[in-house]
Tab-separated table of C-alpha atoms and ligand atoms in Angstrom:
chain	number	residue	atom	x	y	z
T	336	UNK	CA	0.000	0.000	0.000
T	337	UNK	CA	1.110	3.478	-0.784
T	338	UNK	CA	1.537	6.205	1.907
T	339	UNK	CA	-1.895	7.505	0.442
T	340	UNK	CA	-3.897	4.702	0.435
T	341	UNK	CA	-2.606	3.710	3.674
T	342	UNK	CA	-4.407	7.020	5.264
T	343	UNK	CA	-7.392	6.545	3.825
T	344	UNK	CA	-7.486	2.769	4.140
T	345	UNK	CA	-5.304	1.641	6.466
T	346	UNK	CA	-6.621	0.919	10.715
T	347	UNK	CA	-10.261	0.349	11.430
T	348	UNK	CA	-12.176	1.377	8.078
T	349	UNK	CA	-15.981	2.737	8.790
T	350	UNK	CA	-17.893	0.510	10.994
T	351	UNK	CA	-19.185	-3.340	10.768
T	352	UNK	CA	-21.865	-2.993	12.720
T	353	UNK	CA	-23.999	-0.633	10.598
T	354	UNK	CA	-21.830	-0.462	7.450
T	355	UNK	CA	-21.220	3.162	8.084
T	356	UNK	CA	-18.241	4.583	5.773
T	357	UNK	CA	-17.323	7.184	8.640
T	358	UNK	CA	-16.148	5.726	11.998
T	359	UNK	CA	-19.274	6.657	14.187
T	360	UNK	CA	-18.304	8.749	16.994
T	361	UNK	CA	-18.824	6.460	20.813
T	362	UNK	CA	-19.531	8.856	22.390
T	363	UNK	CA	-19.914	6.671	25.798
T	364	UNK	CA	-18.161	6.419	29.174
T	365	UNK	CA	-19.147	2.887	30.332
T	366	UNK	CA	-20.406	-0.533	28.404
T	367	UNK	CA	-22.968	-2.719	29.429
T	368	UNK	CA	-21.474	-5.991	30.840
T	369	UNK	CA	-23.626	-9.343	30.016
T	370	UNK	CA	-22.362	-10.810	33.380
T	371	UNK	CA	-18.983	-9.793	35.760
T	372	UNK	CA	-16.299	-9.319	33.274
T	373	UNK	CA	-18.278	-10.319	30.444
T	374	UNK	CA	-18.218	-7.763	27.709
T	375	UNK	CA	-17.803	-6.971	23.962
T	376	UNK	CA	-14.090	-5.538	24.333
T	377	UNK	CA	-14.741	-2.200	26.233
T	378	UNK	CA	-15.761	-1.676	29.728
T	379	UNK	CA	-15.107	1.682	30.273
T	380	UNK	CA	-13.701	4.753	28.171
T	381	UNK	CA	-10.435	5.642	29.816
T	382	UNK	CA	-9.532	1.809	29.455
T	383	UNK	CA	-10.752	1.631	25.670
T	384	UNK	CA	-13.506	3.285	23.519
T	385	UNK	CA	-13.928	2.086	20.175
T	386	UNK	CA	-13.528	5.767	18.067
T	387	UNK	CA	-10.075	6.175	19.943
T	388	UNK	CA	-8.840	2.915	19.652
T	389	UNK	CA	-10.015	3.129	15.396
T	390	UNK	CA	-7.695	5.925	15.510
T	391	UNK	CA	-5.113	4.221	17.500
T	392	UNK	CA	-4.988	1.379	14.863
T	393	UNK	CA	-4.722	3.813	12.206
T	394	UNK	CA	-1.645	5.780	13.611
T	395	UNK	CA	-0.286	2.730	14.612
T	396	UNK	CA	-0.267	1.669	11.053
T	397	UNK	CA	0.577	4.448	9.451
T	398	UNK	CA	3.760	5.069	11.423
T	399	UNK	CA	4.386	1.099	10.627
T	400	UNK	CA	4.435	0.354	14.690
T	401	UNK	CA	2.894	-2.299	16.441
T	402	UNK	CA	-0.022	-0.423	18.448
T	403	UNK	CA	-0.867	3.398	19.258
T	404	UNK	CA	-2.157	5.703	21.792
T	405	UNK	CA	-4.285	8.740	21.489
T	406	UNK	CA	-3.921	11.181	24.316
T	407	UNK	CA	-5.363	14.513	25.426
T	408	UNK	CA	-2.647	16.945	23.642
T	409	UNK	CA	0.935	15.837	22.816
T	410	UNK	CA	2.613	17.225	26.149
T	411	UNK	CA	0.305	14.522	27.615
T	412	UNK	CA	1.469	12.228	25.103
T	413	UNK	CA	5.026	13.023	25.531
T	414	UNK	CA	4.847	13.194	29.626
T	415	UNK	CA	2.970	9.839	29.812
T	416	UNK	CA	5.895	8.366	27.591
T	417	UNK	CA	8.515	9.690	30.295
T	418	UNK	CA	6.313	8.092	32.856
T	419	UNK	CA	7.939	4.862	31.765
T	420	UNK	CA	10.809	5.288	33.708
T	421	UNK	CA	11.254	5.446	37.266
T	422	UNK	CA	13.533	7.700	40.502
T	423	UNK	CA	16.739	7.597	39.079
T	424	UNK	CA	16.589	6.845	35.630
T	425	UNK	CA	18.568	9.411	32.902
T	426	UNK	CA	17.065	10.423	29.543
T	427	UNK	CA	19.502	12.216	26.839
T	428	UNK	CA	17.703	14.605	24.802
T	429	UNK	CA	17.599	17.016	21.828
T	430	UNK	CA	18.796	20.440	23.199
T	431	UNK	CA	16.423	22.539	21.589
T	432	UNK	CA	13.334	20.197	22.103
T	433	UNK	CA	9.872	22.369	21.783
T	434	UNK	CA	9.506	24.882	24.637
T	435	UNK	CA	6.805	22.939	26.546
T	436	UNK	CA	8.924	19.603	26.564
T	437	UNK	CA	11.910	21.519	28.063
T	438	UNK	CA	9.307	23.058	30.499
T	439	UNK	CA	7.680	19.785	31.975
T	440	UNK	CA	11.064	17.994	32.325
T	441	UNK	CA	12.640	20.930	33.949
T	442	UNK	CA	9.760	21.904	35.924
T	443	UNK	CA	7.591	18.728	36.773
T	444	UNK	CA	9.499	15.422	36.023
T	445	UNK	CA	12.781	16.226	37.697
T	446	UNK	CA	10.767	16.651	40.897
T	447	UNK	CA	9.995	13.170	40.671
T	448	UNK	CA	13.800	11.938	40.493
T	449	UNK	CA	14.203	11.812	36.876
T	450	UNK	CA	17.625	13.164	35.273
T	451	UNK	CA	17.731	14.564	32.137
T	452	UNK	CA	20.800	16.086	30.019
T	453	UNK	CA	20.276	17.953	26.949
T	454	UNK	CA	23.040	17.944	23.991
T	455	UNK	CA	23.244	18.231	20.453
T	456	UNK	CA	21.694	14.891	19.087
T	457	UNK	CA	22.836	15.981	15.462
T	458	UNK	CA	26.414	15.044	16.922
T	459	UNK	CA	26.407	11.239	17.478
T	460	UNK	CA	29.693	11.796	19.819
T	461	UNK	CA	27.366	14.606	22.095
T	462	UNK	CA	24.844	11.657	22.610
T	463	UNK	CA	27.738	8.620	23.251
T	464	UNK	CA	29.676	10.955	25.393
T	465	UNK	CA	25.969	11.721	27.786
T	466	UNK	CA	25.168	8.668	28.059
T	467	UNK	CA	25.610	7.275	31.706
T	468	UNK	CA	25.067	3.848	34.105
T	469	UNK	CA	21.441	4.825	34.618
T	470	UNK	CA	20.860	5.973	31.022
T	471	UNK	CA	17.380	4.654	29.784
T	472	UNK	CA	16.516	6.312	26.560
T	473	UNK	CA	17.795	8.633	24.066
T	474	UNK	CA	14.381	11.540	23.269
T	475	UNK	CA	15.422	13.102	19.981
T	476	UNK	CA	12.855	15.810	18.013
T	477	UNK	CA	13.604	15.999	14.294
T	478	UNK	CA	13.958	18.778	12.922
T	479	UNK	CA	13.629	20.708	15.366
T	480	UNK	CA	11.402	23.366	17.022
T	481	UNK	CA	12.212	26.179	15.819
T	482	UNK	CA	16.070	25.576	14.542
T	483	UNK	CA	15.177	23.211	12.469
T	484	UNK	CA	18.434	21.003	13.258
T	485	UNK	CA	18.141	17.237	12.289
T	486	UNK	CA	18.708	14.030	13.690
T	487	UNK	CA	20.062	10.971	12.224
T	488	UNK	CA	17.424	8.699	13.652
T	489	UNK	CA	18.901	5.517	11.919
T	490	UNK	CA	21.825	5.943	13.435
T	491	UNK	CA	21.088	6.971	16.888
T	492	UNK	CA	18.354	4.255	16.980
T	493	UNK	CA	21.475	1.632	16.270
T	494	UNK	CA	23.496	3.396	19.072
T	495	UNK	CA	20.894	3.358	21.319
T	496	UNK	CA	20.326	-0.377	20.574
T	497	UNK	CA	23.838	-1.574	21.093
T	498	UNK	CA	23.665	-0.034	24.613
T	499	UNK	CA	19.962	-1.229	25.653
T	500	UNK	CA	18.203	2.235	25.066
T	501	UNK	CA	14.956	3.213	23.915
T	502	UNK	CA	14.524	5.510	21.141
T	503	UNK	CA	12.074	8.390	21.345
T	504	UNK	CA	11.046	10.243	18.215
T	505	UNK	CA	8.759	13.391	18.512
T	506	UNK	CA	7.428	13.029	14.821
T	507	UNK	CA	5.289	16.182	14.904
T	508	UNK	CA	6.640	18.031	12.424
T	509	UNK	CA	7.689	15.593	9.988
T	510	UNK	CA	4.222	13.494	10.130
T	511	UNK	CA	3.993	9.926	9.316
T	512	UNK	CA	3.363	10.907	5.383
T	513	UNK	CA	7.110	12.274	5.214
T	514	UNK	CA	8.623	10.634	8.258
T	515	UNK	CA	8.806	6.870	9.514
T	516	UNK	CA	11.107	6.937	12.895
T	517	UNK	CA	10.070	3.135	13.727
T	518	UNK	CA	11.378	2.120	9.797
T	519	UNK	CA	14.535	3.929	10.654
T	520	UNK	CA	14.760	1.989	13.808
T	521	UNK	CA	13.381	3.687	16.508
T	522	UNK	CA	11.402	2.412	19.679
T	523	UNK	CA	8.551	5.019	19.794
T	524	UNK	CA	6.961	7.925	18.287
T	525	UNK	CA	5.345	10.839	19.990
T	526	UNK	CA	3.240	13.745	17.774
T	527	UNK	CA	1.614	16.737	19.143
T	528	UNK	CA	-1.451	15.782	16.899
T	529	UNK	CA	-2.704	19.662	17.392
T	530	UNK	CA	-0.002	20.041	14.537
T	531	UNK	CA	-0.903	18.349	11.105
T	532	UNK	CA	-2.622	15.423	11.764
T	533	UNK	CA	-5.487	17.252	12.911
T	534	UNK	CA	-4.422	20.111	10.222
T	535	UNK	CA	-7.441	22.368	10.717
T	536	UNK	CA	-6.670	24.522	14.438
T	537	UNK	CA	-9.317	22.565	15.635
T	538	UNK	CA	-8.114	20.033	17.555
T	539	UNK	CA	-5.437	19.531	20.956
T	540	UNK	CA	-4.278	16.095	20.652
T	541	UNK	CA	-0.674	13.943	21.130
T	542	UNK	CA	-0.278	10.293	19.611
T	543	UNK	CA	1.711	7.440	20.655
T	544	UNK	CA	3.070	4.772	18.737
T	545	UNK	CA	4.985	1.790	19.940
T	546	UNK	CA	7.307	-1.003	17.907
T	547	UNK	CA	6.588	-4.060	20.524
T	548	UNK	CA	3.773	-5.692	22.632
T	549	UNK	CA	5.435	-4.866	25.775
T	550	UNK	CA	5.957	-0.954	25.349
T	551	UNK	CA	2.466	-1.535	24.048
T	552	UNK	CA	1.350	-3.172	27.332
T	553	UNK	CA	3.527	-0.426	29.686
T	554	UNK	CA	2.544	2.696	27.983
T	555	UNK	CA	-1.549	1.219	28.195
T	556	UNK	CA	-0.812	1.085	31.859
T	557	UNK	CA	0.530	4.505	31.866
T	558	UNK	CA	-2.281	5.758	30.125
T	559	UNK	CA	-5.236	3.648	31.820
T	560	UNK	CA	-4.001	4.920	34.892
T	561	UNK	CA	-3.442	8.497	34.477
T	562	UNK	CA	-6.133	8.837	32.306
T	563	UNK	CA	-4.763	11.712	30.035
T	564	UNK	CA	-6.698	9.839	26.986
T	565	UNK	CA	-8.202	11.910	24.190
T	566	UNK	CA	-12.786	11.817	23.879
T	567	UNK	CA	-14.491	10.311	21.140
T	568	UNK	CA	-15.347	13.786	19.401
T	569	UNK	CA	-11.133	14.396	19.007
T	570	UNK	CA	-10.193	10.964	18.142
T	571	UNK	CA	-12.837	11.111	15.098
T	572	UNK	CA	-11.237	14.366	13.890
T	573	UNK	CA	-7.718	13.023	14.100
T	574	UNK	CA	-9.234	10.151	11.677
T	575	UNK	CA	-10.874	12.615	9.594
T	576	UNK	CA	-7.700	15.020	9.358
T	577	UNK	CA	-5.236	11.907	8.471
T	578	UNK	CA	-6.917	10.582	5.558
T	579	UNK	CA	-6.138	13.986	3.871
T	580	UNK	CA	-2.627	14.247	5.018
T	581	UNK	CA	-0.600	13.564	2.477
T	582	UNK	CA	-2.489	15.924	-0.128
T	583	UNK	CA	-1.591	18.626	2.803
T	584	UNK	CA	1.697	17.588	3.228
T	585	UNK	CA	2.336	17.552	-0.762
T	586	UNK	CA	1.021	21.375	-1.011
T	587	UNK	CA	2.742	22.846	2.053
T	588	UNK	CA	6.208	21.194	1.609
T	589	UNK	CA	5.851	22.681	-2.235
T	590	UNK	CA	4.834	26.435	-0.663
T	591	UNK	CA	7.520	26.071	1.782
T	592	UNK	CA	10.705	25.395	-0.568
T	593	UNK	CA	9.558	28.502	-3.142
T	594	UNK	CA	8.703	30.497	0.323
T	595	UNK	CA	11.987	30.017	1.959
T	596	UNK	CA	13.770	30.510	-1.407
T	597	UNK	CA	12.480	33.741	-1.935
T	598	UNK	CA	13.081	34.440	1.377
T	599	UNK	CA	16.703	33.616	1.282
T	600	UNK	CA	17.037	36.042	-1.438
T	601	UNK	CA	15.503	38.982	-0.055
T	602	UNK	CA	17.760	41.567	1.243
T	603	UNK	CA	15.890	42.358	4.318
T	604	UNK	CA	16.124	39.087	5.566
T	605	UNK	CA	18.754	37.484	7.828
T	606	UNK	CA	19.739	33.742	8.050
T	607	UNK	CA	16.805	31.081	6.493
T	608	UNK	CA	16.614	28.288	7.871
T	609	UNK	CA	14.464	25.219	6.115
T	610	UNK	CA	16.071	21.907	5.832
T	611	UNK	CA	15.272	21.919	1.698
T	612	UNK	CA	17.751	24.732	1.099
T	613	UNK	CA	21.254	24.062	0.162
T	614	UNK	CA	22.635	25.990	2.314
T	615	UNK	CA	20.918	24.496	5.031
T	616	UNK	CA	23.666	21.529	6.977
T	617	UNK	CA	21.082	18.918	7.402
T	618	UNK	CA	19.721	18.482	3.791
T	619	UNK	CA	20.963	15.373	2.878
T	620	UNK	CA	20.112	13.797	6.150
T	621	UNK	CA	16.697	14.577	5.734
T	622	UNK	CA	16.552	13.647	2.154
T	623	UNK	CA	17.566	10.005	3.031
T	624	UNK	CA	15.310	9.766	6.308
T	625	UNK	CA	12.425	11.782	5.300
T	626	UNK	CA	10.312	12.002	2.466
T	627	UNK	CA	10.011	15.968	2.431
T	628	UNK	CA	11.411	18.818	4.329
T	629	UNK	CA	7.820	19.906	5.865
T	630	UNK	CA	6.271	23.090	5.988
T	631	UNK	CA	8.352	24.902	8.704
T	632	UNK	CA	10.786	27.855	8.051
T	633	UNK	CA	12.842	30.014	10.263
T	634	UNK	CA	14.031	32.945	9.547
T	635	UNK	CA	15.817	36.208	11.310
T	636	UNK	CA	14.730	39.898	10.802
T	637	UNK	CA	17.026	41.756	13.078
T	638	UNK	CA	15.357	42.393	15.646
T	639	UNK	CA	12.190	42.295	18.294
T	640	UNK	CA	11.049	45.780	16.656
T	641	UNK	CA	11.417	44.523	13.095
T	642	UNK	CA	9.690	41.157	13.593
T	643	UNK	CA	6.523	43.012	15.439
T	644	UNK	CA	6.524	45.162	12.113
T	645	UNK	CA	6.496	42.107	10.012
T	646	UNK	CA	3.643	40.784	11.967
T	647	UNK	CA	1.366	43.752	11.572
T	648	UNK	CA	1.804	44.175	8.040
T	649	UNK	CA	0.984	40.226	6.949
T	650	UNK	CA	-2.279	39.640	5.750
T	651	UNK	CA	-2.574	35.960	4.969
T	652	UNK	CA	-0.089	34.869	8.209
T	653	UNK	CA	-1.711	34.439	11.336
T	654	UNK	CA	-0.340	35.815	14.022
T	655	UNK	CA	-0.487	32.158	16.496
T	656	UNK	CA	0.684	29.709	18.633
T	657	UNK	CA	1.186	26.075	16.771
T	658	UNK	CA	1.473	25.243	13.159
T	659	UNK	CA	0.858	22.302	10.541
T	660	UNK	CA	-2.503	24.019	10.203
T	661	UNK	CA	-4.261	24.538	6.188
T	662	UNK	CA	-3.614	28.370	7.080
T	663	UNK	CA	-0.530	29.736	7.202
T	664	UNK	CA	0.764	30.523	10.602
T	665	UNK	CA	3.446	32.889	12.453
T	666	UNK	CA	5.085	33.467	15.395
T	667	UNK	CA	7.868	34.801	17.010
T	668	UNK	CA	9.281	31.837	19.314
T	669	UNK	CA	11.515	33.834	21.402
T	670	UNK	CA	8.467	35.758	22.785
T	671	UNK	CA	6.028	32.746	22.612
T	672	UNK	CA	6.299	29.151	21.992
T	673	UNK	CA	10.075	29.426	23.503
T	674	UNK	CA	9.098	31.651	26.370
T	675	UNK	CA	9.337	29.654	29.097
T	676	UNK	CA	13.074	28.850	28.095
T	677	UNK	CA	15.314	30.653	29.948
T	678	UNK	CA	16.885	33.680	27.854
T	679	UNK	CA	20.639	32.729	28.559
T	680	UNK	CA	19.735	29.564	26.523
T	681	UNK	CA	17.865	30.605	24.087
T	682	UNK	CA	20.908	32.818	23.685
T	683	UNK	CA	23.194	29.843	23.579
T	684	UNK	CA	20.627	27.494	20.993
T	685	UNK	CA	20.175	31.156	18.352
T	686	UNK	CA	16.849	31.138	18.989
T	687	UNK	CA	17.566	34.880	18.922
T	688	UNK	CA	15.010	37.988	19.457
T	689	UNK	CA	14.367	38.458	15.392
T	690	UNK	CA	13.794	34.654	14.763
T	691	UNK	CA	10.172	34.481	12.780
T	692	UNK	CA	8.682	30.850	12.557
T	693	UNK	CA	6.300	29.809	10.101
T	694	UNK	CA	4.196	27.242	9.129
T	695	UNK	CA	3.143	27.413	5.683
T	696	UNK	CA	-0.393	26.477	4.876
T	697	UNK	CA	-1.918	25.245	1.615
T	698	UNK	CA	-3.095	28.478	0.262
T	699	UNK	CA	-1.667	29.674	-3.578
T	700	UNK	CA	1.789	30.198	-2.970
T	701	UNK	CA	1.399	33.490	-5.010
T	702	UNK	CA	-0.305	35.381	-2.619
T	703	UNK	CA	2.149	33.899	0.426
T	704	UNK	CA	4.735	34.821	-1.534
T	705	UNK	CA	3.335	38.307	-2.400
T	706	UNK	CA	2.027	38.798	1.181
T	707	UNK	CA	5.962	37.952	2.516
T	708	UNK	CA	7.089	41.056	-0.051
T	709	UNK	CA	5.012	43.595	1.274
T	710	UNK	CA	5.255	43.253	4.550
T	711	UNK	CA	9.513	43.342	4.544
T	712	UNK	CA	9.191	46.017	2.540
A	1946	PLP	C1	7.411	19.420	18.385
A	1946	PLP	C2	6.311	19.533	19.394
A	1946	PLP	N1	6.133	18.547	20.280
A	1946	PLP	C3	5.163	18.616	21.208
A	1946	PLP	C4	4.316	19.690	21.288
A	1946	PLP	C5	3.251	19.728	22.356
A	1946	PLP	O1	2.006	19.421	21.823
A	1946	PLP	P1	0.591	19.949	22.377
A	1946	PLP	O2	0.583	21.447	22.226
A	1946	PLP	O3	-0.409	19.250	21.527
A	1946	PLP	O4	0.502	19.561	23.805
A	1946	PLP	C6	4.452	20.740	20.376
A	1946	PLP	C7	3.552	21.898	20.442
A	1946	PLP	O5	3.779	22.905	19.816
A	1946	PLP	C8	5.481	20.653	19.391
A	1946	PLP	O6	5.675	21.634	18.498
């Protein structure tokens, strides 16, 4: 099956029951048992509820894994995933992981005895050299939020195997349509599905997928009993937002390369940064790992001042958090989704006071492109 198809037709198609085309929508807490512990697969919604778990089957499939999780936004997804581990265990991560994932390590899980240390995954001798006795799992995001640095998850994946690690992959920006971490060798995936898979700004949602029955069995635990699991009503828009996918995918990674081209030849603007240019140090990387370079570009207009005035002056750019959305999106990370990072490292990482972020949309690339000119002029 082609990536495609495999949206459209891949996990739990439409329902037996009725022969509805749609998945219906369960909208139900609790199932009727016929005697003690006699029921049709669910007993109760934070355990299992048969719109989620359609969806689970379908990310699990289309990110080639052995079973998924759908959870109520992807910090949810991405702190139930570091609930794996216990008091004491070490996690290496990507150094400039997405604002909110530096946030809940730094500010909630190291309270619970959890060590974390941040380097340059990008550098295979970073990772090596961080890796300790109590090391559990290597978290890498690729590329990143919003540097756009990349990963080489095959080979990581292969380190992290020879010493006994897990391998974490937050896949939100690359999607499961250009990016396949468990192919490449990785242990799990975690997506803010907020970001493209829903696709619309309509939707808070994180995904997990798994490559074994027993992560599939620990991170059910996890979730059954936290409970951070994402309703009926979510899970069916998830469905609904991956079977167009790829078409989205196709029409923003095309708007992004002749976006972040002109960009990189307009004289009013800095450093670009999107993993398609040439000049950019990770293209080859992605172009063996990834099937795209995504819709994401950075770029630098000076300053704080001159970024604000760029904001103002865009028509078809919304000024907003998130991104992998049909409309195009901006925003200014040092003042927003990097906030909570303390300036001193945001210093250190570039993500510097003039750094614009956007997530380009599917509208006509013309009027992006003519939008982008007027305001820098
Ligand atoms: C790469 C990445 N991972 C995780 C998250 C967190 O996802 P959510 O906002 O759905 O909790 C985000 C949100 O922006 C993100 O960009």
């Amino acid at each position: 099956m082609k990536p495609k198809t495999r949206l459209i037709h891949g996990g739990i198609v439409g329902d037996e029951a009725t022969g509805a085309v749609s998945t219906p929508i369960y909208q139900v807490s609790t199932y009727k048992q016929e005697a003690v512990g006699k029921f049709k697969g669910y007993e109760y919604s934070r355990t299992g509820n048969p719109t989620r778990h359609a969806l689970e089957e379908l990310i699990a499939d289309v990110e080639f894994g052995h079973a998924g999780f759908a959870f109520g936004s992807g910090m949810a997804a991405i702190s139930s995933v570091m609930m794996l581990f216990s008091a004491g265990d070490h996690v290496v991560l990507t150094d400039d992981v997405y604002g909110g994932t530096y946030r809940v390590i730094n500010k909630v899980l190291n309270r619970f005895g959890l060590e974390f240390t941040f380097v340059d995954t990008g550098n295979l001798e970073e990772v090596e050299a961080a890796v300790k006795e109590n090391t559990k799992a290597i978290f890498i995001e690729t590329p990143t939020n919003p540097l756009l640095k990349v990963t080489d998850i095959e080979a990581v994946s292969a380190f992290a195997k020879s010493k006994g690690l897990l391998t974490i992959v937050d896949n939100t920006f690359m999607t499961p349509y250009l990016q396949n971490p468990i192919s490449l060798g990785a242990d799990i995936v975690v997506h803010s599905a907020t970001k493209y898979i829903g696709g619309h700004s309509d939707v808070v949602a994180g995904l997990v997928v798994v490559n074994s029955a027993e992560l599939a069995e620990q991170v059910h635990f996890v979730q059954n009993s936290i409970g951070a699991i994402l309703g009926p009503q979510d899970s069916w828009l998830l469905i609904r937002g991956l079977k167009t996918l790829g078409l989205r995918m196709e029409e923003a990674n095309s708007n992004a390369q002749k976006i972040a081209e002109f960009l990189e030849a307009h004289e009013a603007v800095g450093k670009v940064i999107y993993p398609g240019l040439e000049s950019h140090p990770g293209r080859d990387l992605m172009q063996k790992q990834a099937n795209g370079f995504g819709g994401m570009i950075s770029f630098d207009v000076g300053s704080r001042e001159k970024a604000g005035e760029l904001l103002a002056k865009l028509k078809y750019f919304t000024l907003a958090e998130s991104l992998g959305a049909v409309e195009s999106l901006i925003s200014v990370p040092a003042q927003m989704t990097h906030a909570s990072i303390p300036i001193e490292r945001r210093a250190e990482l570039g993500i510097v006071e003039g750094l614009v972020r956007i997530s380009v949309g599917i509208e006509d690339v013309e009027d992006l492109i003519e939008d982008l000119e007027n305001a820098l002029k």
